Amino acid sequence: MIQISELTKVYSKNGQIVKALDGIDLEIEKGDIYGIIGLSGAGKSSLIRCINRIEEPSSGRVVISGVDITALSEKELRKSRQNIGMIFQNFNLLSSKTVYDNIAFPLRLQKYSEAIIKEKVTSLLEKVELTDKANVYPSNLSGGQKQRVGIARALATEPEILLCDEATSALDPKTTKQILSLLKTLSYELGITLVVITHEMEVIKAICNKVAILEAGKIIEKGVTAELFSTVPTPQTRHFLGELEAPEFLTQKGTRLHLTFSNGSANAPIISGFIRQFPYDVNILSGNIESIQRQVVGKLLIEVLTPSEDEMGRVIAYFEDQHVVVEVL
Amino acid sequence: MTQLLLKASLETLYMVFVATSFTILFGLPLGIVLVITSKGHILERPLLNCILSYVVNMMRSMPFIILMIFIIPFTRLIVGTSIGTNAAIVPLVVAAIPFFARIVETSLYEVDGGVIEAATAMGANQWEIITKVMLPEALPALILGTTITIINLIGYSAMAGAVGGGGIGDLAIRYGYHRFQTDVMIATIIILVIMVQLLQSLGNWLANRLLVHRRK
């Protein structure tokens, strides 16, 4: 659906050259909800803007449904943008137009007749549950309502792709949940491909089936979301994947092991099995369990006291036999 | 005296009305071009922007009374004479265009860049962004800016009286000053005050009506 290859974006700031994007390769398939996560300044915003070229890439290619977006003329580009919806952190609604006229805006750009516009806008208002707000101006809407108008407006031209630029970052946790579930439902019902830019891992966990981690303009990790959370993180990705950390006020007595359980092992009584099998003390320092894309992922940080390294090897082998991913800290 | 005042008032209104029309006709596009050719905007043209900005500053730095005399040859070229109400309109327009262009510029800069970005992402071209996004979004500010420009024009038009331009200013100088008719002087001032007050109120009312509407 979307192939991004060797995409770079370079600009100069105060005479210095900044590489916002540095050789990005990404393959997004039809129906994916593809999350791109990174800290602020990592280049996520540039990356998503290079997909519909509201920011010009310096080099590289973006191919959407076989069409090289980066090679299009301005006119062709405008045409192809009608196939790519976009929603924003600050909603970016027109304050001078009502909810109805905001949603009708992209349709009027395409010169649809008012009768067709009315039909489309009415059905979109129903989809985002704002039928009663049709004639209200955006300044009287809550953040969640504004974003729902944004979503309706982005979907008006029936695009195949929806770009979400920090779409929930300005919303409270409850509204965030509602918007995310709306996005998920819509992507499923309409078969739209979503590209989701965020700095919140919660967003990724909630809706993205795939994820790429962006740091300093480079993708440092990418893959299926649930798998990424159940493998050993690299030093760079630790922070994003929410690895458990031992509380600082505890002094380390033995060897600390970070255990990651996924589907099968998450429900098994692995620690009590360990206690029965080994004569060593074990302390549980921290732990959590959650469901990511319908896969249960559990994490546990334990401290084990063994007399020798060989014994520790046996302990690790035991956990690995149980399909637990072990990381020695 | 009433007849004199009436005639002068009508002349002023005529001058200001015609001058305002031409000012908007030329100043609005100039202001738009100043914005869209600026860095990072929808039609970035640094050189053109720099030149236009320089010209606007140059025209604005000239005191009106000097500008009026300086462009007499140009005025003759346009209206065929340098004396009278029509002749006064030319320097009024020349002086007000750069002023109004800057006002349009500031009003349009107030339009949220995110909204313009959203329109671009929807496939709008530059013309559509200007006419369907920037101008409607900035309309209340543009109305207030136009009010300020008209009030300025009333002030300038009084100065035009000094070179035989007609209107209230002319009356005030000829009768109020040269002939020591204080009553005429006071009457002209009262008329000017009323004009400005009415205009400002009208401008405020229009802009507020739009804003209140948007808050509904």
Short mmCIF file of C-alpha atoms in Angstrom, two decimals, chain A residues 118-285:
data_model
loop_
_atom_site.label_atom_id
_atom_site.label_comp_id
_atom_site.label_asym_id
_atom_site.label_seq_id
_atom_site.Cartn_x
_atom_site.Cartn_y
_atom_site.Cartn_z
CA LYS A 118 -25.62 16.82 1.96
CA GLU A 119 -26.02 13.08 1.67
CA LYS A 120 -22.35 12.41 2.40
CA VAL A 121 -22.03 14.87 5.28
CA THR A 122 -25.21 13.56 6.92
CA SER A 123 -23.91 10.01 6.85
CA LEU A 124 -20.49 11.11 8.15
CA LEU A 125 -22.11 13.05 10.99
CA GLU A 126 -23.92 9.89 11.95
CA LYS A 127 -20.73 7.86 11.86
CA VAL A 128 -18.99 10.20 14.28
CA GLU A 129 -22.17 10.75 16.32
CA LEU A 130 -22.37 14.49 15.86
CA THR A 131 -25.65 14.82 13.99
CA ASP A 132 -27.00 17.29 16.56
CA LYS A 133 -23.94 19.54 16.21
CA ALA A 134 -24.17 20.08 12.45
CA ASN A 135 -24.82 23.82 12.67
CA VAL A 136 -22.49 24.58 15.56
CA TYR A 137 -19.17 26.40 15.16
CA PRO A 138 -16.00 24.55 16.25
CA SER A 139 -15.26 26.91 19.16
CA ASN A 140 -18.26 25.46 20.98
CA LEU A 141 -17.09 21.87 20.74
CA SER A 142 -15.03 19.86 23.20
CA GLY A 143 -11.65 18.50 22.11
CA GLY A 144 -13.05 15.06 21.45
CA GLN A 145 -15.90 16.47 19.39
CA LYS A 146 -13.48 18.61 17.39
CA GLN A 147 -11.36 15.58 16.60
CA ARG A 148 -14.46 13.66 15.51
CA VAL A 149 -15.24 16.50 13.10
CA GLY A 150 -11.63 16.25 11.94
CA ILE A 151 -12.06 12.53 11.34
CA ALA A 152 -15.33 13.03 9.45
CA ARG A 153 -13.72 15.73 7.33
CA ALA A 154 -10.72 13.51 6.57
CA LEU A 155 -12.97 10.64 5.55
CA ALA A 156 -15.32 12.74 3.41
CA THR A 157 -13.51 12.01 0.17
CA GLU A 158 -13.41 8.29 1.00
CA PRO A 159 -9.64 8.00 1.13
CA GLU A 160 -7.78 4.70 1.29
CA ILE A 161 -5.25 6.09 3.73
CA LEU A 162 -5.70 8.11 6.89
CA LEU A 163 -2.69 9.89 8.39
CA CYS A 164 -3.06 10.59 12.11
CA ASP A 165 -0.63 13.19 13.39
CA GLU A 166 -0.63 12.96 17.21
CA ALA A 167 -4.40 12.84 16.90
CA THR A 168 -5.04 12.17 20.57
CA SER A 169 -2.17 14.08 22.18
CA ALA A 170 -4.32 17.08 23.07
CA LEU A 171 -7.10 14.96 24.57
CA ASP A 172 -7.70 13.61 28.05
CA PRO A 173 -7.29 9.85 28.65
CA LYS A 174 -11.00 9.05 28.47
CA THR A 175 -11.54 10.97 25.23
CA THR A 176 -8.34 9.46 23.84
CA LYS A 177 -9.82 6.00 24.36
CA GLN A 178 -13.03 6.97 22.59
CA ILE A 179 -11.22 8.49 19.61
CA LEU A 180 -8.89 5.49 19.33
CA SER A 181 -11.76 3.05 19.37
CA LEU A 182 -13.58 5.15 16.75
CA LEU A 183 -10.48 5.09 14.55
CA LYS A 184 -10.15 1.36 14.96
CA THR A 185 -13.80 0.74 14.13
CA LEU A 186 -13.67 2.99 11.09
CA SER A 187 -10.50 1.42 9.77
CA TYR A 188 -12.13 -1.97 10.09
CA GLU A 189 -15.47 -0.97 8.58
CA LEU A 190 -14.07 1.08 5.71
CA GLY A 191 -10.90 -0.94 5.14
CA ILE A 192 -8.71 2.15 5.48
CA THR A 193 -4.99 1.99 6.13
CA LEU A 194 -3.95 4.11 9.09
CA VAL A 195 -0.58 5.67 9.75
CA VAL A 196 -0.45 6.78 13.35
CA ILE A 197 2.22 9.13 14.68
CA THR A 198 2.45 9.37 18.43
CA HIS A 199 4.76 9.71 21.39
CA GLU A 200 2.49 7.61 23.59
CA MET A 201 3.02 3.87 23.68
CA GLU A 202 -0.54 3.50 24.99
CA VAL A 203 -1.84 4.59 21.59
CA ILE A 204 0.30 2.00 19.84
CA LYS A 205 -0.78 -0.74 22.23
CA ALA A 206 -4.43 0.16 21.83
CA ILE A 207 -4.79 0.17 18.06
CA CYS A 208 -1.60 -0.47 16.06
CA ASN A 209 -0.96 -3.92 14.65
CA LYS A 210 2.50 -2.82 13.53
CA VAL A 211 4.92 -0.32 14.92
CA ALA A 212 8.17 1.42 14.05
CA ILE A 213 10.31 3.21 16.59
CA LEU A 214 11.90 6.38 15.32
CA GLU A 215 14.90 8.01 16.91
CA ALA A 216 17.00 10.86 15.53
CA GLY A 217 15.54 10.39 12.06
CA LYS A 218 16.21 6.65 11.91
CA ILE A 219 14.00 3.64 12.43
CA ILE A 220 15.65 1.72 15.25
CA GLU A 221 13.07 -1.06 15.45
CA LYS A 222 9.99 -2.15 13.57
CA GLY A 223 7.66 -5.09 13.48
CA VAL A 224 4.39 -6.57 14.65
CA THR A 225 3.39 -4.77 17.84
CA ALA A 226 2.68 -7.81 20.00
CA GLU A 227 5.91 -9.49 18.90
CA LEU A 228 7.98 -6.42 19.59
CA PHE A 229 6.72 -6.35 23.14
CA SER A 230 7.57 -9.99 23.72
CA THR A 231 11.20 -9.93 22.57
CA VAL A 232 14.34 -8.69 24.27
CA PRO A 233 14.64 -4.95 23.70
CA THR A 234 17.87 -3.29 22.61
CA PRO A 235 19.34 -0.59 24.84
CA GLN A 236 17.77 2.01 22.51
CA THR A 237 14.28 0.54 22.52
CA ARG A 238 14.04 -0.26 26.24
CA HIS A 239 12.62 3.11 27.03
CA PHE A 240 9.82 2.83 24.48
CA LEU A 241 8.77 -0.69 25.30
CA GLY A 242 8.17 0.12 28.94
CA GLU A 243 10.66 -2.34 30.39
CA LEU A 244 10.47 -2.76 34.11
CA GLU A 245 13.07 -1.04 36.22
CA ALA A 246 14.02 -2.07 39.74
CA PRO A 247 13.23 0.61 42.29
CA GLU A 248 16.41 2.57 42.96
CA PHE A 249 16.15 2.36 46.73
CA LEU A 250 16.62 -1.44 46.68
CA THR A 251 20.16 -2.71 46.97
CA GLN A 252 20.96 -5.50 44.58
CA LYS A 253 21.62 -8.81 46.36
CA GLY A 254 21.50 -11.37 43.56
CA THR A 255 21.13 -11.48 39.80
CA ARG A 256 18.27 -9.49 38.34
CA LEU A 257 16.31 -11.13 35.55
CA HIS A 258 13.75 -9.43 33.37
CA LEU A 259 11.18 -11.97 32.25
CA THR A 260 8.75 -11.44 29.41
CA PHE A 261 5.82 -13.80 29.02
CA SER A 262 3.66 -13.89 25.98
CA ASN A 263 0.50 -15.74 25.10
CA GLY A 264 1.21 -19.29 26.29
CA SER A 265 3.46 -18.63 29.22
CA ALA A 266 1.57 -15.66 30.61
CA ASN A 267 -1.00 -17.85 32.31
CA ALA A 268 1.40 -20.58 33.50
CA PRO A 269 2.54 -20.71 37.16
CA ILE A 270 6.19 -20.32 36.26
CA ILE A 271 7.51 -18.78 39.46
CA SER A 272 6.01 -21.42 41.75
CA GLY A 273 7.43 -24.03 39.36
CA PHE A 274 10.83 -22.41 39.77
CA ILE A 275 10.55 -22.42 43.55
CA ARG A 276 9.70 -26.10 43.57
CA GLN A 277 12.55 -26.99 41.23
CA PHE A 278 15.38 -24.85 42.64
CA PRO A 279 16.51 -24.36 46.24
CA TYR A 280 17.25 -20.65 45.64
CA ASP A 281 15.56 -17.56 47.00
CA VAL A 282 13.66 -15.40 44.58
CA ASN A 283 12.36 -11.87 45.08
CA ILE A 284 9.75 -10.27 42.84
CA LEU A 285 10.69 -6.60 42.38
#
